[in-house]
Amino acid sequence: MQNFKTLDDINPAGQRVLVRVDLNVPMQDGRVTDDTRIKSVAPTIKELSDKGAKIILLAHFGRPKGQFVPELSLKAVIPALEQALGQKVAFAADEGALDIEDDLNSLSNGDILLLENIRIYPGEEKNDASFSKKLASFADLYVNDGFSVSHRAHASTEGLAHHLPAFAGRSMQAELEALENALGAPKTPVAAIVGGAKVSTKLSVLTHLVEKVDMLIIGGGMANTFLAAQGKPMGKSLHEADLIDTAKNVFDLAEKNSCEIILPVDVVMATDFAENAPNRSGDIDTIESNEMVLDIGEQTIEAIINKLNDCATLIWNGPFGAFEMKPFDNGTITIAKTIAALCKEDKLVAVGGGGDTVAALNQAGVSQDMTYISTAGGAFLEWMEGKELPGVKALLK
Ligand code: ADP
Ligand code: MG
């Protein structure tokens, strides 16, 4: 297990604790429309509050680019935050001077204070040492509970760890432990599914994984580029003709690393990219010039399930088809359900992540049964690329 300190290593009663969280939640008309991120950091905040810490929350919202933007004030998330925590949350209204001594002095043990959008301060995204020092002067301890922002080396995600004793919050800890189980010292054989729209967005994920895993299952629009590289006709299918050589390189790398690559053998095709578009199933060799691939076919689903039955660990990013439109969600949903069932029977450790992947898993109704789902987006993908995340590195002992 990686070597980082957690809340188990702190006795925070009476101490001021800076806690970096991800509150960059979707909002509409001034209200939070999805509180997943708030719920994921609530346990850390509650635990610290119950232990008598004076909590100072640091978070960003949107991209104010170093200046105060009223529409991007974090004040708007307070009602949702209070509801998730069942506790009052004070707000340090500030327009850039970082003049918050009074707010800090009014904190009693267990109280929570939210600072204004941390990205209104120019020192944040620059990871300016004097800004980190100033933030650090407000507190005794630093807790990072924002895995999803830990691919950024900013003052609140990285810099602070150089000025205060640093600890992983509970959601950061859960994320790091799940990822370590999946790729650190995983049970073999290890499979990865990489799907989604385009090879170009996940090139480094693909090249890293072929060196790491025993089997790489490629689906979605991404598979089309690989099939084109094998000389298959792709018709109107989404694919990147300019990346055919890149796809060939991935095949070569896979061979060198004894990584088996699984591609669709049959697909569901339509002439229109639309919900319920008339469609047919067929071999990948039969794609007509006016047809496009929108999902994997039954033989492919069966073959993938057979392979997964022999695997011990799975990492999944990217859907198998245009799952937002029925019936082209079939491949993704069927495989999601199978994976979830294997996890439930303790036959598979499966970690999934990525914006659309999380949406697809929710659509399949199996999110609870997966070993772990990362909602971290960019940070999860960088982890899949084998990159060292600065916010995580700073926490390591
Ligand atoms: P994630 O957000 O999980 O990383 P991506 O954003 O890479 O996933 O890919 C998801 C998108 O890929 C979805 O919008 C889906 O409709 C699209 N997609 C998957 N397969 C196809 C396909 N065969 N043709 C067109 N789009 C596809
Ligand atoms: Mg996406």
Short mmCIF file of C-alpha atoms and ligand atoms in Angstrom, two decimals:
data_model
loop_
_atom_site.label_atom_id
_atom_site.label_comp_id
_atom_site.label_asym_id
_atom_site.label_seq_id
_atom_site.Cartn_x
_atom_site.Cartn_y
_atom_site.Cartn_z
CA MET A 1 0.00 0.00 0.00
CA GLN A 2 1.17 3.50 -0.74
CA ASN A 3 2.54 5.45 2.11
CA PHE A 4 0.31 8.36 3.01
CA LYS A 5 -1.17 9.60 6.26
CA THR A 6 -4.91 9.55 6.79
CA LEU A 7 -7.40 10.95 9.29
CA ASP A 8 -6.42 8.02 11.52
CA ASP A 9 -3.11 9.79 12.09
CA ILE A 10 -4.59 13.08 13.33
CA ASN A 11 -5.97 14.23 16.61
CA PRO A 12 -7.61 17.39 15.30
CA ALA A 13 -9.60 18.55 18.36
CA GLY A 14 -9.26 22.31 18.63
CA GLN A 15 -6.98 22.50 15.60
CA ARG A 16 -7.62 24.48 12.48
CA VAL A 17 -7.66 22.15 9.49
CA LEU A 18 -7.58 23.28 5.85
CA VAL A 19 -9.53 20.73 3.84
CA ARG A 20 -9.32 20.73 0.02
CA VAL A 21 -12.50 19.32 -1.48
CA ASP A 22 -14.03 19.21 -4.95
CA LEU A 23 -17.21 21.30 -4.95
CA ASN A 24 -17.15 21.98 -8.67
CA VAL A 25 -20.73 20.73 -8.98
CA PRO A 26 -23.20 21.23 -11.82
CA MET A 27 -25.52 24.17 -11.11
CA GLN A 28 -28.59 25.54 -12.77
CA ASP A 29 -30.34 28.79 -11.81
CA GLY A 30 -28.19 29.06 -8.71
CA ARG A 31 -28.98 25.56 -7.43
CA VAL A 32 -26.90 22.41 -7.32
CA THR A 33 -28.36 19.86 -9.76
CA ASP A 34 -26.12 16.90 -8.84
CA ASP A 35 -24.59 16.63 -5.37
CA THR A 36 -22.48 13.48 -5.98
CA ARG A 37 -19.25 15.36 -5.30
CA ILE A 38 -20.60 16.97 -2.14
CA LYS A 39 -21.74 13.59 -0.84
CA SER A 40 -18.36 12.05 -1.50
CA VAL A 41 -16.50 14.57 0.68
CA ALA A 42 -19.14 14.81 3.41
CA PRO A 43 -17.73 11.88 5.46
CA THR A 44 -14.32 13.56 5.82
CA ILE A 45 -15.84 16.89 6.85
CA LYS A 46 -18.22 15.22 9.30
CA GLU A 47 -15.50 13.10 10.85
CA LEU A 48 -13.26 16.12 11.39
CA SER A 49 -16.15 18.11 12.78
CA ASP A 50 -17.15 15.29 15.15
CA LYS A 51 -13.55 15.13 16.34
CA GLY A 52 -13.68 18.84 17.21
CA ALA A 53 -11.62 20.34 14.40
CA LYS A 54 -12.15 23.87 13.16
CA ILE A 55 -12.63 23.19 9.47
CA ILE A 56 -11.69 25.57 6.69
CA LEU A 57 -12.90 24.28 3.33
CA LEU A 58 -10.98 25.09 0.16
CA ALA A 59 -12.57 24.47 -3.23
CA HIS A 60 -12.82 25.90 -6.71
CA PHE A 61 -15.82 26.55 -8.90
CA GLY A 62 -15.49 27.03 -12.65
CA ARG A 63 -12.69 29.14 -14.08
CA PRO A 64 -12.58 32.65 -12.62
CA LYS A 65 -8.94 32.91 -13.76
CA GLY A 66 -7.48 34.76 -10.81
CA GLN A 67 -10.18 37.35 -10.23
CA PHE A 68 -13.44 37.62 -8.35
CA VAL A 69 -16.41 36.65 -10.52
CA PRO A 70 -19.75 37.00 -8.67
CA GLU A 71 -21.43 34.30 -10.83
CA LEU A 72 -18.70 31.86 -9.77
CA SER A 73 -19.02 32.49 -6.04
CA LEU A 74 -18.99 29.32 -3.97
CA LYS A 75 -21.63 30.85 -1.73
CA ALA A 76 -24.22 29.20 -3.99
CA VAL A 77 -23.24 25.69 -2.89
CA ILE A 78 -23.77 26.39 0.83
CA PRO A 79 -27.41 25.18 0.98
CA ALA A 80 -26.51 21.85 -0.69
CA LEU A 81 -23.44 21.52 1.51
CA GLU A 82 -25.42 22.19 4.69
CA GLN A 83 -28.02 19.67 3.62
CA ALA A 84 -25.44 16.94 2.98
CA LEU A 85 -23.67 17.64 6.28
CA GLY A 86 -26.71 18.32 8.43
CA GLN A 87 -24.78 21.23 9.86
CA LYS A 88 -24.37 24.97 9.43
CA VAL A 89 -21.55 26.12 7.13
CA ALA A 90 -20.20 29.66 7.45
CA PHE A 91 -18.93 31.52 4.39
CA ALA A 92 -15.87 33.76 4.26
CA ALA A 93 -17.06 36.28 1.68
CA ASP A 94 -13.96 37.72 0.06
CA GLU A 95 -13.22 39.36 -3.25
CA GLY A 96 -9.50 38.73 -3.45
CA ALA A 97 -7.84 40.35 -0.43
CA LEU A 98 -7.93 37.07 1.52
CA ASP A 99 -8.82 39.10 4.56
CA ILE A 100 -10.49 36.40 6.63
CA GLU A 101 -9.00 36.69 10.13
CA ASP A 102 -12.38 37.58 11.67
CA ASP A 103 -14.05 34.60 10.06
CA LEU A 104 -11.30 32.34 11.36
CA ASN A 105 -11.44 33.77 14.87
CA SER A 106 -15.15 33.12 15.15
CA LEU A 107 -14.71 29.37 14.60
CA SER A 108 -15.47 27.07 17.55
CA ASN A 109 -14.51 23.41 17.68
CA GLY A 110 -16.53 21.44 15.12
CA ASP A 111 -17.43 24.53 13.05
CA ILE A 112 -17.07 24.67 9.29
CA LEU A 113 -16.01 27.69 7.25
CA LEU A 114 -16.04 27.69 3.45
CA LEU A 115 -13.64 30.06 1.70
CA GLU A 116 -14.51 31.83 -1.56
CA ASN A 117 -13.68 30.11 -4.86
CA ILE A 118 -9.97 29.49 -4.43
CA ARG A 119 -9.30 30.17 -8.11
CA ILE A 120 -10.14 33.87 -7.69
CA TYR A 121 -6.67 34.18 -6.13
CA PRO A 122 -3.95 34.36 -8.82
CA GLY A 123 -1.52 32.39 -6.61
CA GLU A 124 -3.72 29.28 -6.65
CA GLU A 125 -3.29 28.01 -10.20
CA LYS A 126 0.29 29.34 -10.32
CA ASN A 127 1.02 27.26 -7.24
CA ASP A 128 2.72 30.33 -5.85
CA ALA A 129 4.73 29.52 -2.72
CA SER A 130 3.91 32.77 -0.92
CA PHE A 131 0.20 32.15 -1.52
CA SER A 132 0.51 28.61 -0.16
CA LYS A 133 2.35 30.01 2.86
CA LYS A 134 -0.36 32.54 3.48
CA LEU A 135 -3.07 29.86 3.29
CA ALA A 136 -0.98 27.62 5.54
CA SER A 137 -0.76 30.41 8.13
CA PHE A 138 -4.52 30.08 8.66
CA ALA A 139 -4.28 26.50 9.94
CA ASP A 140 -2.40 23.76 11.77
CA LEU A 141 -3.09 20.84 9.44
CA TYR A 142 -3.90 20.18 5.79
CA VAL A 143 -6.22 17.47 4.50
CA ASN A 144 -6.65 16.79 0.78
CA ASP A 145 -9.92 15.05 -0.05
CA GLY A 146 -10.01 16.04 -3.72
CA PHE A 147 -8.55 13.19 -5.76
CA SER A 148 -10.38 14.61 -8.78
CA VAL A 149 -8.28 17.79 -8.62
CA SER A 150 -5.02 16.11 -7.65
CA HIS A 151 -3.74 16.00 -11.25
CA ARG A 152 -3.33 19.76 -10.88
CA ALA A 153 -0.29 21.17 -9.08
CA HIS A 154 -2.08 24.13 -7.53
CA ALA A 155 -1.55 25.78 -4.15
CA SER A 156 -4.58 24.13 -2.56
CA THR A 157 -3.92 20.72 -4.12
CA GLU A 158 -0.14 20.50 -3.91
CA GLY A 159 1.59 23.60 -2.51
CA LEU A 160 0.01 23.41 0.93
CA ALA A 161 1.50 19.98 1.57
CA HIS A 162 4.92 21.64 1.68
CA HIS A 163 3.90 24.00 4.48
CA LEU A 164 1.65 21.95 6.76
CA PRO A 165 1.43 18.35 7.95
CA ALA A 166 -0.59 16.74 5.12
CA PHE A 167 -3.19 13.97 5.25
CA ALA A 168 -5.51 12.18 2.83
CA GLY A 169 -9.22 12.59 3.51
CA ARG A 170 -11.51 9.57 3.43
CA SER A 171 -12.59 9.85 -0.19
CA MET A 172 -8.98 10.44 -1.32
CA GLN A 173 -7.96 7.44 0.76
CA ALA A 174 -10.70 5.23 -0.73
CA GLU A 175 -9.73 6.29 -4.22
CA LEU A 176 -6.01 5.66 -3.69
CA GLU A 177 -6.64 2.29 -2.10
CA ALA A 178 -8.99 1.21 -4.90
CA LEU A 179 -6.55 2.30 -7.59
CA GLU A 180 -3.67 0.60 -5.83
CA ASN A 181 -5.69 -2.63 -5.72
CA ALA A 182 -6.41 -2.32 -9.44
CA LEU A 183 -2.95 -1.54 -10.81
CA GLY A 184 -0.46 -1.44 -7.94
CA ALA A 185 -0.17 -5.12 -7.18
CA PRO A 186 -3.31 -6.53 -8.78
CA LYS A 187 -4.45 -10.12 -8.86
CA THR A 188 -3.82 -11.46 -12.35
CA PRO A 189 -4.93 -11.85 -15.08
CA VAL A 190 -5.63 -8.14 -15.41
CA ALA A 191 -7.89 -6.83 -18.17
CA ALA A 192 -8.62 -3.28 -19.24
CA ILE A 193 -11.53 -2.04 -21.27
CA VAL A 194 -10.92 1.14 -23.19
CA GLY A 195 -13.86 2.43 -25.16
CA GLY A 196 -15.51 5.70 -25.97
CA ALA A 197 -15.37 7.98 -28.91
CA LYS A 198 -11.83 8.55 -30.05
CA VAL A 199 -8.35 7.06 -29.99
CA SER A 200 -6.84 10.57 -30.00
CA THR A 201 -8.20 11.40 -26.53
CA LYS A 202 -6.83 8.21 -24.96
CA LEU A 203 -3.65 7.47 -26.78
CA SER A 204 -1.41 7.54 -23.74
CA VAL A 205 -3.94 5.45 -21.81
CA LEU A 206 -3.75 2.78 -24.52
CA THR A 207 0.03 2.76 -24.76
CA HIS A 208 0.46 2.61 -20.99
CA LEU A 209 -2.09 -0.15 -20.53
CA VAL A 210 -0.69 -2.52 -23.16
CA GLU A 211 2.49 -2.55 -21.09
CA LYS A 212 0.62 -3.17 -17.85
CA VAL A 213 -2.29 -5.52 -18.47
CA ASP A 214 -2.71 -9.04 -19.82
CA MET A 215 -5.68 -8.19 -22.01
CA LEU A 216 -6.90 -4.99 -23.60
CA ILE A 217 -10.51 -4.93 -24.73
CA ILE A 218 -11.18 -2.08 -27.15
CA GLY A 219 -14.71 -0.89 -27.83
CA GLY A 220 -16.74 2.09 -28.98
CA GLY A 221 -15.77 4.45 -31.77
CA MET A 222 -12.18 3.87 -30.72
CA ALA A 223 -12.32 0.26 -31.88
CA ASN A 224 -13.22 1.44 -35.39
CA THR A 225 -9.80 3.02 -35.86
CA PHE A 226 -8.14 -0.26 -34.84
CA LEU A 227 -10.42 -2.25 -37.17
CA ALA A 228 -9.61 0.17 -39.99
CA ALA A 229 -5.93 -0.45 -39.27
CA GLN A 230 -6.65 -4.15 -39.88
CA GLY A 231 -8.11 -3.22 -43.23
CA LYS A 232 -11.79 -3.58 -42.31
CA PRO A 233 -14.27 -1.36 -44.14
CA MET A 234 -15.72 1.13 -41.64
CA GLY A 235 -18.33 2.88 -43.84
CA LYS A 236 -19.55 6.09 -42.21
CA SER A 237 -18.40 4.96 -38.75
CA LEU A 238 -16.66 7.41 -36.46
CA HIS A 239 -12.98 6.64 -36.86
CA GLU A 240 -9.70 8.49 -37.20
CA ALA A 241 -8.02 7.64 -40.49
CA ASP A 242 -4.97 9.72 -39.54
CA LEU A 243 -4.39 7.50 -36.50
CA ILE A 244 -4.19 4.20 -38.33
CA ASP A 245 -0.40 4.09 -37.95
CA THR A 246 -0.79 4.89 -34.28
CA ALA A 247 -3.21 1.99 -33.93
CA LYS A 248 -0.68 -0.26 -35.66
CA ASN A 249 1.90 0.86 -33.12
CA VAL A 250 -0.41 -0.13 -30.30
CA PHE A 251 -0.78 -3.59 -31.89
CA ASP A 252 3.03 -3.89 -32.04
CA LEU A 253 3.49 -2.73 -28.46
CA ALA A 254 0.85 -5.19 -27.33
CA GLU A 255 2.63 -8.04 -29.05
CA LYS A 256 5.94 -7.10 -27.47
CA ASN A 257 4.32 -7.05 -24.04
CA SER A 258 2.25 -10.21 -24.55
CA CYS A 259 -0.94 -8.24 -24.13
CA GLU A 260 -3.90 -9.78 -25.92
CA ILE A 261 -6.05 -7.27 -27.81
CA ILE A 262 -9.76 -7.98 -28.16
CA LEU A 263 -11.71 -6.15 -30.87
CA PRO A 264 -15.34 -6.47 -32.00
CA VAL A 265 -16.07 -9.31 -34.43
CA ASP A 266 -19.66 -8.27 -35.05
CA VAL A 267 -21.44 -4.95 -34.62
CA VAL A 268 -24.78 -3.14 -34.68
CA MET A 269 -24.98 -0.71 -37.60
CA ALA A 270 -27.33 2.06 -38.68
CA THR A 271 -27.41 4.63 -41.45
CA ASP A 272 -28.42 7.44 -39.04
CA PHE A 273 -26.88 8.57 -35.77
CA ALA A 274 -30.19 8.75 -33.92
CA GLU A 275 -32.20 7.17 -31.13
CA ASN A 276 -34.04 4.08 -32.42
CA ALA A 277 -32.53 4.47 -35.88
CA PRO A 278 -33.33 1.42 -38.04
CA ASN A 279 -30.38 -0.92 -37.56
CA ARG A 280 -29.01 -4.36 -38.26
CA SER A 281 -26.40 -6.67 -36.76
CA GLY A 282 -23.65 -8.22 -38.79
CA ASP A 283 -20.07 -9.21 -39.14
CA ILE A 284 -17.57 -6.36 -39.20
CA ASP A 285 -16.64 -7.43 -42.73
CA THR A 286 -20.13 -6.54 -43.95
CA ILE A 287 -20.27 -2.83 -43.15
CA GLU A 288 -21.67 -0.92 -46.17
CA SER A 289 -20.40 2.50 -47.17
CA ASN A 290 -23.59 4.23 -45.91
CA GLU A 291 -23.60 2.43 -42.55
CA MET A 292 -22.01 3.31 -39.23
CA VAL A 293 -21.15 1.16 -36.25
CA LEU A 294 -23.05 2.21 -33.13
CA ASP A 295 -22.65 -0.79 -30.82
CA ILE A 296 -20.98 -4.18 -30.49
CA GLY A 297 -22.89 -7.29 -31.56
CA GLU A 298 -24.02 -10.37 -29.62
CA GLN A 299 -21.05 -12.56 -30.58
CA THR A 300 -18.67 -9.87 -29.39
CA ILE A 301 -20.58 -9.44 -26.13
CA GLU A 302 -20.38 -13.19 -25.55
CA ALA A 303 -16.68 -13.33 -26.36
CA ILE A 304 -15.90 -10.45 -24.00
CA ILE A 305 -17.92 -12.00 -21.20
CA ASN A 306 -16.06 -15.29 -21.68
CA LYS A 307 -12.75 -13.47 -21.38
CA LEU A 308 -13.83 -11.50 -18.32
CA ASN A 309 -14.83 -14.74 -16.59
CA ASP A 310 -11.15 -15.69 -16.63
CA CYS A 311 -9.88 -12.35 -15.30
CA ALA A 312 -9.23 -11.36 -11.70
CA THR A 313 -8.92 -7.59 -12.11
CA LEU A 314 -10.48 -5.10 -14.51
CA ILE A 315 -10.05 -1.41 -15.22
CA TRP A 316 -12.79 0.15 -17.33
CA ASN A 317 -12.97 3.44 -19.13
CA GLY A 318 -15.21 4.17 -22.08
CA PRO A 319 -18.52 2.73 -23.31
CA PHE A 320 -18.83 0.09 -26.06
CA GLY A 321 -21.23 2.10 -28.17
CA ALA A 322 -23.38 5.20 -28.49
CA PHE A 323 -25.06 4.23 -25.22
CA GLU A 324 -27.02 7.49 -24.90
CA MET A 325 -29.33 6.23 -27.68
CA LYS A 326 -31.44 3.11 -27.52
CA PRO A 327 -30.93 0.36 -28.59
CA PHE A 328 -27.22 1.15 -28.97
CA ASP A 329 -26.75 0.95 -25.20
CA ASN A 330 -27.15 -2.85 -25.29
CA GLY A 331 -23.48 -3.85 -25.42
CA THR A 332 -22.38 -1.43 -22.70
CA ILE A 333 -25.30 -2.25 -20.39
CA THR A 334 -25.05 -6.03 -20.83
CA ILE A 335 -21.32 -6.02 -20.10
CA ALA A 336 -21.76 -3.63 -17.17
CA LYS A 337 -24.30 -5.99 -15.61
CA THR A 338 -22.04 -8.99 -16.11
CA ILE A 339 -19.08 -7.22 -14.53
CA ALA A 340 -21.17 -6.10 -11.59
CA ALA A 341 -22.39 -9.65 -11.03
CA LEU A 342 -18.81 -10.97 -11.08
CA CYS A 343 -17.82 -8.30 -8.52
CA LYS A 344 -20.74 -9.24 -6.32
CA GLU A 345 -19.62 -12.87 -6.34
CA ASP A 346 -16.08 -11.74 -5.48
CA LYS A 347 -14.78 -13.20 -8.73
CA LEU A 348 -13.53 -9.90 -10.07
CA VAL A 349 -12.07 -6.64 -8.76
CA ALA A 350 -13.39 -4.01 -11.16
CA VAL A 351 -12.64 -0.30 -11.10
CA GLY A 352 -14.36 2.04 -13.52
CA GLY A 353 -14.13 5.74 -14.24
CA GLY A 354 -14.68 8.52 -16.77
CA GLY A 355 -17.60 10.89 -17.20
CA ASP A 356 -19.57 8.86 -19.72
CA THR A 357 -18.54 5.54 -18.22
CA VAL A 358 -19.96 6.57 -14.85
CA ALA A 359 -23.16 7.71 -16.59
CA ALA A 360 -23.40 4.36 -18.40
CA LEU A 361 -22.87 2.41 -15.17
CA ASN A 362 -25.60 4.45 -13.52
CA GLN A 363 -27.85 3.82 -16.51
CA ALA A 364 -27.20 0.08 -16.09
CA GLY A 365 -28.10 0.43 -12.39
CA VAL A 366 -24.94 -1.36 -11.27
CA SER A 367 -22.82 1.42 -9.76
CA GLN A 368 -23.23 0.02 -6.26
CA ASP A 369 -21.98 -3.43 -7.23
CA MET A 370 -18.73 -2.45 -8.90
CA THR A 371 -15.66 -2.70 -6.66
CA TYR A 372 -15.01 0.99 -7.12
CA ILE A 373 -16.16 3.79 -9.38
CA SER A 374 -14.01 6.86 -9.73
CA THR A 375 -15.91 10.04 -10.47
CA ALA A 376 -12.64 11.88 -10.92
CA GLY A 377 -12.64 12.30 -14.72
CA GLY A 378 -9.33 13.89 -15.74
CA ALA A 379 -7.41 12.67 -12.69
CA PHE A 380 -8.65 9.11 -13.24
CA LEU A 381 -7.53 9.17 -16.87
CA GLU A 382 -4.11 10.52 -15.91
CA TRP A 383 -3.83 7.71 -13.39
CA MET A 384 -4.74 5.26 -16.19
CA GLU A 385 -1.93 6.82 -18.21
CA GLY A 386 0.47 5.89 -15.42
CA LYS A 387 1.18 9.50 -14.53
CA GLU A 388 2.18 10.52 -11.06
CA LEU A 389 -0.48 12.95 -9.81
CA PRO A 390 1.13 15.97 -8.10
CA GLY A 391 -1.56 16.25 -5.41
CA VAL A 392 -1.10 12.59 -4.53
CA LYS A 393 2.67 12.70 -4.64
CA ALA A 394 2.66 15.58 -2.18
CA LEU A 395 0.76 13.41 0.32
CA LEU A 396 3.17 10.50 0.20
CA LYS A 397 5.26 10.17 3.33
P1 ADP B 1 -15.58 8.67 -20.92
O1 ADP B 1 -16.28 9.99 -20.68
O2 ADP B 1 -16.15 7.59 -20.06
O3 ADP B 1 -14.09 8.78 -20.83
P2 ADP B 1 -15.63 9.05 -23.79
O4 ADP B 1 -16.01 10.49 -23.58
O5 ADP B 1 -14.31 8.76 -24.32
O6 ADP B 1 -15.91 8.23 -22.44
O7 ADP B 1 -16.63 8.39 -24.82
C1 ADP B 1 -18.02 8.40 -24.64
C2 ADP B 1 -18.72 8.75 -25.93
O8 ADP B 1 -18.35 7.87 -26.97
C3 ADP B 1 -20.22 8.63 -25.79
O9 ADP B 1 -20.80 9.90 -26.03
C4 ADP B 1 -20.61 7.63 -26.85
O10 ADP B 1 -21.82 7.95 -27.50
C5 ADP B 1 -19.45 7.71 -27.81
N1 ADP B 1 -19.35 6.50 -28.63
C6 ADP B 1 -19.07 5.25 -28.23
N2 ADP B 1 -19.10 4.39 -29.25
C7 ADP B 1 -19.40 5.11 -30.35
C8 ADP B 1 -19.57 4.80 -31.73
N3 ADP B 1 -19.45 3.55 -32.18
N4 ADP B 1 -19.88 5.80 -32.57
C9 ADP B 1 -20.02 7.05 -32.12
N5 ADP B 1 -19.87 7.43 -30.84
C10 ADP B 1 -19.57 6.46 -29.96
MG MG B 2 -16.63 11.67 -21.98
#
